[in-house]
């Protein structure tokens, strides 16, 4: 048996180079998945591999890679890589990540050049991230406009005049913004399907955008600051997560109140109407604010099947909670995320509740989960409210998820 194994090993060692025998297109695909520094090293494998890396349709560089000891090393590698590439080869994907331990400010002009190169080579995916600890990279408006771009992921970027101008990116499907400073403008491409905005500042100050995104399927806006954009009708929307603990009050503090110079005297629904076609919805906030004003227009969530609400819905005698129970006719799963002590969050004094009218909840409701602070002595009141509106106790599950 040992002799047989030795024979097999010898056959493999002395056999043909099967990897090099692969079609060139397949080798390029394999190399395109590697960090670019590793793709370049394959030039040492065999004569055929000497120049294959020059036609690889991707640039993948991460400052955390051990191959780079300084930003200067990384800059030299990228400049050399781009300079030696086959000028006729496409560049489908470009990923450049700088970590927070590096001093990158002096390389902003180089960043511009690399981004321009990727756009000029008709890149489909562009991911450019400067990790926390740096001033945002300043880019001119329209710097990333391309008919070929399908995925754009940016971190720590600020556009000239705050303007994120991607309306000309007619093939863009995925847009992610992290730790940026932006104004997303009045219109996003009709092709856009997925939008994620996190840890971002909406600017300029005292300005709120009314944005059109008719093709949007999923939307996430969370942990941001400033005046959150408002969305017109989103007919294709299936899922949305909106965490407004920081952004709806922004620099105003009066959203939903007559003192809000942006929202007051609007003759239509400010925020919820754009989300009313979603099938899955998460709304988290510390205060009712603009939601209260929106609900007077009575938007109906006719497609909503899964809903998560934060403790804002418990204010004003549970108005938000009851509103969604009443206006979500096919709702199947409801989750309450009560991450603050009940009496502190909702100002309840005597622990009583008297419903004004009877609400008929969705006959499709299968589960109601309440994630709450441990030992919250007022949690029994939630059960009373739900029972008074037809949510039976056998559907309700309590989970002690948070600590006071």
Short mmCIF file of C-alpha atoms in Angstrom, two decimals:
data_model
loop_
_atom_site.label_atom_id
_atom_site.label_comp_id
_atom_site.label_asym_id
_atom_site.label_seq_id
_atom_site.Cartn_x
_atom_site.Cartn_y
_atom_site.Cartn_z
CA UNK A 1 0.00 0.00 0.00
CA UNK A 2 2.85 2.37 0.88
CA UNK A 3 4.49 1.55 -2.43
CA UNK A 4 1.26 2.40 -4.21
CA UNK A 5 1.07 5.78 -2.50
CA UNK A 6 4.68 6.51 -3.35
CA UNK A 7 3.93 5.64 -6.93
CA UNK A 8 0.98 8.02 -7.04
CA UNK A 9 3.02 10.85 -5.52
CA UNK A 10 5.77 10.32 -8.04
CA UNK A 11 3.27 10.35 -10.88
CA UNK A 12 1.85 13.65 -9.69
CA UNK A 13 5.29 15.17 -9.14
CA UNK A 14 6.54 14.12 -12.54
CA UNK A 15 3.27 14.59 -14.38
CA UNK A 16 2.04 17.42 -16.55
CA UNK A 17 1.23 20.90 -15.23
CA UNK A 18 -2.56 20.62 -15.22
CA UNK A 19 -3.06 24.12 -13.84
CA UNK A 20 -1.16 25.71 -16.69
CA UNK A 21 -3.15 23.59 -19.12
CA UNK A 22 -6.36 25.40 -18.16
CA UNK A 23 -7.85 27.87 -20.65
CA UNK A 24 -6.47 31.38 -20.24
CA UNK A 25 -9.93 32.80 -19.48
CA UNK A 26 -10.30 30.40 -16.54
CA UNK A 27 -6.84 31.24 -15.20
CA UNK A 28 -7.70 34.94 -15.37
CA UNK A 29 -10.88 34.24 -13.42
CA UNK A 30 -8.95 32.42 -10.69
CA UNK A 31 -6.31 35.16 -10.50
CA UNK A 32 -8.97 37.86 -10.35
CA UNK A 33 -10.19 36.45 -7.03
CA UNK A 34 -6.77 36.81 -5.39
CA UNK A 35 -5.28 39.91 -3.78
CA UNK A 36 -3.33 41.60 -6.56
CA UNK A 37 0.03 41.16 -4.81
CA UNK A 38 -0.55 37.38 -4.84
CA UNK A 39 -1.69 37.42 -8.45
CA UNK A 40 1.58 39.10 -9.44
CA UNK A 41 3.62 36.45 -7.62
CA UNK A 42 2.23 33.74 -9.91
CA UNK A 43 4.63 35.03 -12.57
CA UNK A 44 7.24 32.77 -10.90
CA UNK A 45 5.27 29.55 -11.43
CA UNK A 46 6.19 28.84 -15.04
CA UNK A 47 7.02 30.55 -18.31
CA UNK A 48 3.37 30.69 -19.33
CA UNK A 49 2.46 32.53 -16.13
CA UNK A 50 5.05 35.27 -16.57
CA UNK A 51 2.64 37.84 -18.01
CA UNK A 52 -0.80 36.40 -17.21
CA UNK A 53 -1.27 38.75 -14.23
CA UNK A 54 -1.05 41.75 -16.57
CA UNK A 55 -4.44 40.87 -18.05
CA UNK A 56 -6.23 39.99 -14.81
CA UNK A 57 -9.53 41.94 -14.81
CA UNK A 58 -9.31 43.08 -11.18
CA UNK A 59 -7.32 45.21 -8.76
CA UNK A 60 -7.59 44.11 -5.12
CA UNK A 61 -5.42 45.94 -2.60
CA UNK A 62 -5.75 45.95 1.19
CA UNK A 63 -3.35 47.98 3.32
CA UNK A 64 -3.56 45.30 6.03
CA UNK A 65 -1.81 42.83 3.75
CA UNK A 66 1.65 41.93 5.05
CA UNK A 67 3.10 42.71 1.63
CA UNK A 68 2.83 46.44 2.36
CA UNK A 69 4.94 47.91 5.17
CA UNK A 70 3.88 51.51 4.55
CA UNK A 71 1.55 53.62 2.45
CA UNK A 72 4.53 54.31 0.21
CA UNK A 73 4.88 50.57 -0.43
CA UNK A 74 1.21 50.31 -1.28
CA UNK A 75 1.33 53.37 -3.55
CA UNK A 76 4.37 52.02 -5.40
CA UNK A 77 2.67 48.67 -5.89
CA UNK A 78 -0.55 50.14 -7.27
CA UNK A 79 1.28 52.55 -9.57
CA UNK A 80 3.49 49.74 -10.85
CA UNK A 81 0.57 47.33 -11.22
CA UNK A 82 -1.52 49.79 -13.23
CA UNK A 83 1.48 50.94 -15.27
CA UNK A 84 2.44 47.39 -16.31
CA UNK A 85 -1.08 46.12 -17.04
CA UNK A 86 -2.05 45.26 -20.58
CA UNK A 87 -3.61 48.56 -21.74
CA UNK A 88 -6.22 46.66 -23.75
CA UNK A 89 -7.31 44.43 -20.84
CA UNK A 90 -10.61 45.24 -19.10
CA UNK A 91 -10.75 46.03 -15.38
CA UNK A 92 -14.04 44.62 -14.10
CA UNK A 93 -13.45 45.05 -10.36
CA UNK A 94 -11.39 47.51 -8.33
CA UNK A 95 -11.07 47.25 -4.53
CA UNK A 96 -8.74 49.55 -2.58
CA UNK A 97 -8.82 49.46 1.24
CA UNK A 98 -6.65 51.60 3.52
CA UNK A 99 -6.54 50.89 7.23
CA UNK A 100 -6.72 53.46 10.03
CA UNK A 101 -3.08 53.06 11.06
CA UNK A 102 -1.74 54.63 7.90
CA UNK A 103 -1.24 58.32 7.16
CA UNK A 104 -3.17 58.61 3.90
CA UNK A 105 -3.86 62.34 3.59
CA UNK A 106 -0.79 62.96 1.43
CA UNK A 107 -2.01 60.39 -1.09
CA UNK A 108 -5.39 61.95 -1.91
CA UNK A 109 -4.21 62.90 -5.40
CA UNK A 110 -3.15 59.31 -5.98
CA UNK A 111 -6.59 58.11 -4.87
CA UNK A 112 -8.16 60.37 -7.49
CA UNK A 113 -5.89 58.92 -10.17
CA UNK A 114 -6.67 55.31 -9.23
CA UNK A 115 -10.40 55.96 -9.18
CA UNK A 116 -10.21 57.72 -12.54
CA UNK A 117 -8.28 54.78 -13.97
CA UNK A 118 -10.92 52.31 -12.78
CA UNK A 119 -13.74 54.40 -14.24
CA UNK A 120 -11.87 54.83 -17.55
CA UNK A 121 -11.35 51.05 -17.76
CA UNK A 122 -15.12 50.54 -17.42
CA UNK A 123 -15.02 48.89 -13.99
CA UNK A 124 -18.26 47.21 -12.96
CA UNK A 125 -17.48 47.00 -9.24
CA UNK A 126 -15.73 49.83 -7.42
CA UNK A 127 -14.99 49.50 -3.70
CA UNK A 128 -12.94 52.27 -2.15
CA UNK A 129 -12.61 52.43 1.63
CA UNK A 130 -10.51 54.63 3.88
CA UNK A 131 -11.12 53.15 7.30
CA UNK A 132 -11.91 55.19 10.42
CA UNK A 133 -9.43 57.75 11.66
CA UNK A 134 -8.98 59.94 8.60
CA UNK A 135 -10.56 63.03 7.14
CA UNK A 136 -12.89 62.13 4.26
CA UNK A 137 -11.39 61.85 0.81
CA UNK A 138 -12.57 64.88 -1.18
CA UNK A 139 -13.96 64.02 -4.62
CA UNK A 140 -15.45 66.29 -7.27
CA UNK A 141 -19.14 65.81 -8.05
CA UNK A 142 -19.58 63.40 -10.95
CA UNK A 143 -16.14 61.81 -10.47
CA UNK A 144 -17.63 58.32 -10.45
CA UNK A 145 -20.18 58.63 -13.24
CA UNK A 146 -19.98 55.59 -15.51
CA UNK A 147 -22.39 53.68 -17.73
CA UNK A 148 -20.66 50.43 -16.77
CA UNK A 149 -20.62 50.64 -12.97
CA UNK A 150 -23.00 48.16 -11.29
CA UNK A 151 -21.68 48.15 -7.69
CA UNK A 152 -20.26 51.15 -5.80
CA UNK A 153 -19.04 50.85 -2.19
CA UNK A 154 -17.45 53.90 -0.55
CA UNK A 155 -16.16 54.62 2.94
CA UNK A 156 -14.92 57.97 4.29
CA UNK A 157 -15.61 60.02 1.16
CA UNK A 158 -16.97 63.55 0.80
CA UNK A 159 -18.11 64.97 -2.51
CA UNK A 160 -17.71 68.54 -3.69
CA UNK A 161 -20.73 70.57 -2.51
CA UNK A 162 -21.82 67.33 -0.76
CA UNK A 163 -23.30 66.18 -4.08
CA UNK A 164 -23.28 62.44 -4.73
CA UNK A 165 -23.97 62.54 -8.45
CA UNK A 166 -24.65 59.00 -9.63
CA UNK A 167 -27.74 59.80 -11.69
CA UNK A 168 -25.63 59.18 -14.80
CA UNK A 169 -24.69 55.65 -13.68
CA UNK A 170 -27.45 53.98 -15.65
CA UNK A 171 -26.31 50.42 -14.83
CA UNK A 172 -25.77 50.94 -11.08
CA UNK A 173 -27.55 48.29 -9.00
CA UNK A 174 -25.80 48.37 -5.59
CA UNK A 175 -24.76 51.53 -3.73
CA UNK A 176 -23.21 51.45 -0.23
CA UNK A 177 -22.01 54.52 1.67
CA UNK A 178 -20.22 54.26 5.03
CA UNK A 179 -18.83 57.17 7.08
CA UNK A 180 -19.32 59.58 4.19
CA UNK A 181 -20.55 63.17 3.96
CA UNK A 182 -23.14 63.41 1.20
CA UNK A 183 -26.27 64.86 -0.30
CA UNK A 184 -27.75 62.03 -2.35
CA UNK A 185 -29.65 64.42 -4.61
CA UNK A 186 -33.10 64.42 -6.15
CA UNK A 187 -32.81 61.28 -8.27
CA UNK A 188 -31.01 57.96 -8.09
CA UNK A 189 -30.65 55.75 -11.18
CA UNK A 190 -33.70 53.72 -12.14
CA UNK A 191 -31.40 50.69 -12.24
CA UNK A 192 -30.52 50.98 -8.51
CA UNK A 193 -31.81 47.98 -6.54
CA UNK A 194 -29.99 48.08 -3.21
CA UNK A 195 -29.07 51.18 -1.20
CA UNK A 196 -27.18 51.12 2.13
CA UNK A 197 -26.20 54.29 4.01
CA UNK A 198 -24.56 53.88 7.43
CA UNK A 199 -22.58 56.09 9.81
CA UNK A 200 -22.92 58.91 7.30
CA UNK A 201 -23.55 62.64 7.64
CA UNK A 202 -26.19 64.14 5.37
CA UNK A 203 -25.30 67.65 4.28
CA UNK A 204 -25.29 70.49 3.83
CA UNK A 205 -26.80 71.67 7.11
CA UNK A 206 -30.47 72.69 7.08
CA UNK A 207 -31.07 70.85 3.79
CA UNK A 208 -33.29 67.82 3.29
CA UNK A 209 -33.48 65.95 -0.03
CA UNK A 210 -36.63 64.54 -1.56
CA UNK A 211 -35.24 61.61 -3.52
CA UNK A 212 -36.61 59.43 -6.29
CA UNK A 213 -35.44 55.79 -6.51
CA UNK A 214 -38.16 53.92 -8.43
CA UNK A 215 -36.23 50.66 -8.83
CA UNK A 216 -35.15 50.27 -5.20
CA UNK A 217 -35.72 46.78 -3.76
CA UNK A 218 -33.88 47.11 -0.43
CA UNK A 219 -33.02 50.16 1.66
CA UNK A 220 -30.90 50.56 4.81
CA UNK A 221 -30.34 53.90 6.53
CA UNK A 222 -28.79 53.68 10.00
CA UNK A 223 -26.52 55.40 12.53
CA UNK A 224 -26.36 58.59 10.50
CA UNK A 225 -26.46 62.28 11.32
CA UNK A 226 -28.03 65.37 9.77
CA UNK A 227 -31.25 65.73 7.78
CA UNK A 228 -32.20 62.31 6.48
CA UNK A 229 -33.39 62.24 2.85
CA UNK A 230 -37.05 61.61 2.19
CA UNK A 231 -38.03 59.11 -0.46
CA UNK A 232 -40.79 59.42 -2.99
CA UNK A 233 -42.89 56.38 -3.81
CA UNK A 234 -40.77 53.21 -3.89
CA UNK A 235 -43.00 50.83 -5.88
CA UNK A 236 -40.40 48.03 -6.05
CA UNK A 237 -39.36 48.14 -2.39
CA UNK A 238 -39.38 44.79 -0.58
CA UNK A 239 -37.27 45.39 2.54
CA UNK A 240 -36.23 48.48 4.51
CA UNK A 241 -34.33 49.12 7.73
CA UNK A 242 -34.53 52.70 9.02
CA UNK A 243 -32.73 53.53 12.27
CA UNK A 244 -33.54 57.18 12.96
CA UNK A 245 -32.16 57.51 16.47
CA UNK A 246 -29.78 60.17 15.21
CA UNK A 247 -30.92 61.42 11.85
CA UNK A 248 -34.58 62.42 11.89
CA UNK A 249 -34.08 65.14 14.44
CA UNK A 250 -30.79 66.10 12.79
CA UNK A 251 -29.91 69.72 13.39
CA UNK A 252 -33.58 70.64 13.74
CA UNK A 253 -35.04 68.75 16.68
CA UNK A 254 -38.62 69.64 15.68
CA UNK A 255 -39.47 67.15 12.92
CA UNK A 256 -43.20 66.50 12.95
CA UNK A 257 -43.78 69.83 14.72
CA UNK A 258 -44.85 73.17 13.27
CA UNK A 259 -41.41 74.57 14.15
CA UNK A 260 -39.76 72.21 11.66
CA UNK A 261 -39.07 74.51 8.72
CA UNK A 262 -38.43 71.55 6.41
CA UNK A 263 -41.46 69.35 7.16
CA UNK A 264 -44.16 71.78 8.29
CA UNK A 265 -46.88 72.71 5.82
CA UNK A 266 -46.06 69.76 3.54
CA UNK A 267 -49.27 68.63 1.87
CA UNK A 268 -48.29 64.98 1.67
CA UNK A 269 -46.74 62.16 3.67
CA UNK A 270 -43.14 62.94 4.58
CA UNK A 271 -41.51 59.57 5.21
CA UNK A 272 -43.71 56.52 5.63
CA UNK A 273 -45.49 56.77 2.28
CA UNK A 274 -42.28 55.86 0.48
CA UNK A 275 -41.94 52.74 2.63
CA UNK A 276 -45.59 51.66 2.53
CA UNK A 277 -45.06 49.07 -0.22
CA UNK A 278 -42.39 47.11 1.66
CA UNK A 279 -42.83 43.46 2.58
CA UNK A 280 -40.27 43.58 5.40
CA UNK A 281 -39.81 46.72 7.47
CA UNK A 282 -37.73 47.78 10.50
CA UNK A 283 -38.29 51.22 12.03
CA UNK A 284 -36.15 52.17 15.02
CA UNK A 285 -36.11 55.58 16.70
CA UNK A 286 -35.82 57.22 20.10
CA UNK A 287 -38.76 59.55 19.49
CA UNK A 288 -41.92 59.59 17.41
CA UNK A 289 -40.99 62.80 15.56
CA UNK A 290 -41.78 62.66 11.86
CA UNK A 291 -43.58 59.30 12.10
CA UNK A 292 -46.34 60.95 14.13
CA UNK A 293 -46.90 63.56 11.44
CA UNK A 294 -46.86 60.95 8.67
CA UNK A 295 -49.48 58.80 10.31
CA UNK A 296 -52.10 61.52 10.00
CA UNK A 297 -52.06 60.78 6.26
CA UNK A 298 -52.96 57.15 7.02
CA UNK A 299 -50.56 55.28 4.73
CA UNK A 300 -51.53 51.60 4.50
CA UNK A 301 -48.91 48.87 4.49
CA UNK A 302 -50.82 46.49 2.25
CA UNK A 303 -47.85 44.21 1.40
CA UNK A 304 -46.18 44.15 4.81
CA UNK A 305 -45.54 40.67 6.22
CA UNK A 306 -42.65 41.18 8.67
CA UNK A 307 -42.36 44.24 10.93
CA UNK A 308 -39.92 45.38 13.62
CA UNK A 309 -40.58 48.57 15.59
CA UNK A 310 -38.47 50.31 18.21
CA UNK A 311 -39.84 51.79 21.41
CA UNK A 312 -40.94 55.01 19.67
CA UNK A 313 -44.19 53.24 18.79
CA UNK A 314 -45.13 53.00 22.48
CA UNK A 315 -45.39 56.77 23.01
CA UNK A 316 -48.69 58.67 22.98
CA UNK A 317 -50.70 55.76 24.36
CA UNK A 318 -49.06 53.24 22.01
CA UNK A 319 -50.24 55.17 18.97
CA UNK A 320 -47.55 53.86 16.60
CA UNK A 321 -47.99 50.26 17.71
CA UNK A 322 -51.76 50.38 17.28
CA UNK A 323 -51.46 52.21 13.97
CA UNK A 324 -49.38 49.44 12.41
CA UNK A 325 -51.61 46.72 13.85
CA UNK A 326 -54.55 48.46 12.23
CA UNK A 327 -52.98 49.29 8.86
CA UNK A 328 -51.02 46.12 8.03
CA UNK A 329 -53.74 43.76 6.76
CA UNK A 330 -51.52 40.77 5.86
CA UNK A 331 -48.91 41.10 8.62
CA UNK A 332 -47.50 37.73 9.74
CA UNK A 333 -44.65 38.51 12.16
CA UNK A 334 -44.33 41.51 14.50
CA UNK A 335 -41.27 42.25 16.65
CA UNK A 336 -40.99 44.97 19.30
CA UNK A 337 -37.42 46.02 20.07
CA UNK A 338 -37.71 47.65 23.50
CA UNK A 339 -34.06 48.42 24.25
CA UNK A 340 -34.67 50.95 27.06
CA UNK A 341 -36.35 50.54 30.44
CA UNK A 342 -40.07 50.82 29.79
CA UNK A 343 -41.01 53.56 32.26
CA UNK A 344 -37.99 55.68 31.25
CA UNK A 345 -38.66 55.41 27.55
CA UNK A 346 -42.38 56.02 27.45
CA UNK A 347 -43.21 58.24 30.40
CA UNK A 348 -45.83 55.90 31.82
CA UNK A 349 -47.05 57.05 35.22
CA UNK A 350 -49.78 54.81 36.55
CA UNK A 351 -49.49 51.76 34.33
CA UNK A 352 -53.02 51.98 32.95
CA UNK A 353 -54.30 51.79 29.41
CA UNK A 354 -57.75 52.53 28.01
CA UNK A 355 -58.16 51.84 24.27
CA UNK A 356 -60.15 54.43 22.35
CA UNK A 357 -61.41 51.91 19.80
CA UNK A 358 -61.16 48.25 18.90
CA UNK A 359 -58.52 47.41 16.30
CA UNK A 360 -58.87 44.30 14.18
CA UNK A 361 -55.38 42.88 13.75
CA UNK A 362 -54.29 40.87 10.73
CA UNK A 363 -55.85 37.43 10.64
CA UNK A 364 -52.54 36.25 9.16
CA UNK A 365 -50.54 37.16 12.29
CA UNK A 366 -48.53 34.11 13.36
CA UNK A 367 -46.00 35.44 15.87
CA UNK A 368 -45.41 38.48 18.06
CA UNK A 369 -41.98 38.76 19.70
CA UNK A 370 -41.01 41.33 22.33
CA UNK A 371 -37.30 41.85 22.98
CA UNK A 372 -37.10 43.85 26.19
CA UNK A 373 -34.89 45.00 29.05
CA UNK A 374 -34.36 42.45 31.80
CA UNK A 375 -36.67 42.87 34.80
CA UNK A 376 -38.72 45.61 33.14
CA UNK A 377 -41.61 45.89 35.60
CA UNK A 378 -43.92 47.56 33.08
CA UNK A 379 -43.72 44.85 30.44
CA UNK A 380 -47.03 43.37 31.60
CA UNK A 381 -48.72 46.52 30.29
CA UNK A 382 -47.62 45.67 26.75
CA UNK A 383 -49.36 42.32 27.10
CA UNK A 384 -52.52 44.10 28.26
CA UNK A 385 -52.43 46.50 25.30
CA UNK A 386 -51.92 43.70 22.80
CA UNK A 387 -54.67 41.58 24.32
CA UNK A 388 -57.11 44.49 24.19
CA UNK A 389 -56.49 44.75 20.44
CA UNK A 390 -56.86 41.08 19.61
CA UNK A 391 -53.26 39.81 19.78
CA UNK A 392 -53.71 36.60 21.73
CA UNK A 393 -51.18 35.55 24.36
CA UNK A 394 -50.32 32.28 22.61
CA UNK A 395 -48.79 34.29 19.76
CA UNK A 396 -46.57 36.37 22.05
CA UNK A 397 -42.99 35.51 22.97
CA UNK A 398 -41.02 37.59 25.50
CA UNK A 399 -37.21 37.68 25.24
CA UNK A 400 -35.00 39.36 27.85
CA UNK A 401 -32.46 40.73 25.40
CA UNK A 402 -31.22 43.95 27.00
CA UNK A 403 -29.82 44.98 30.38
CA UNK A 404 -30.88 48.19 32.08
#
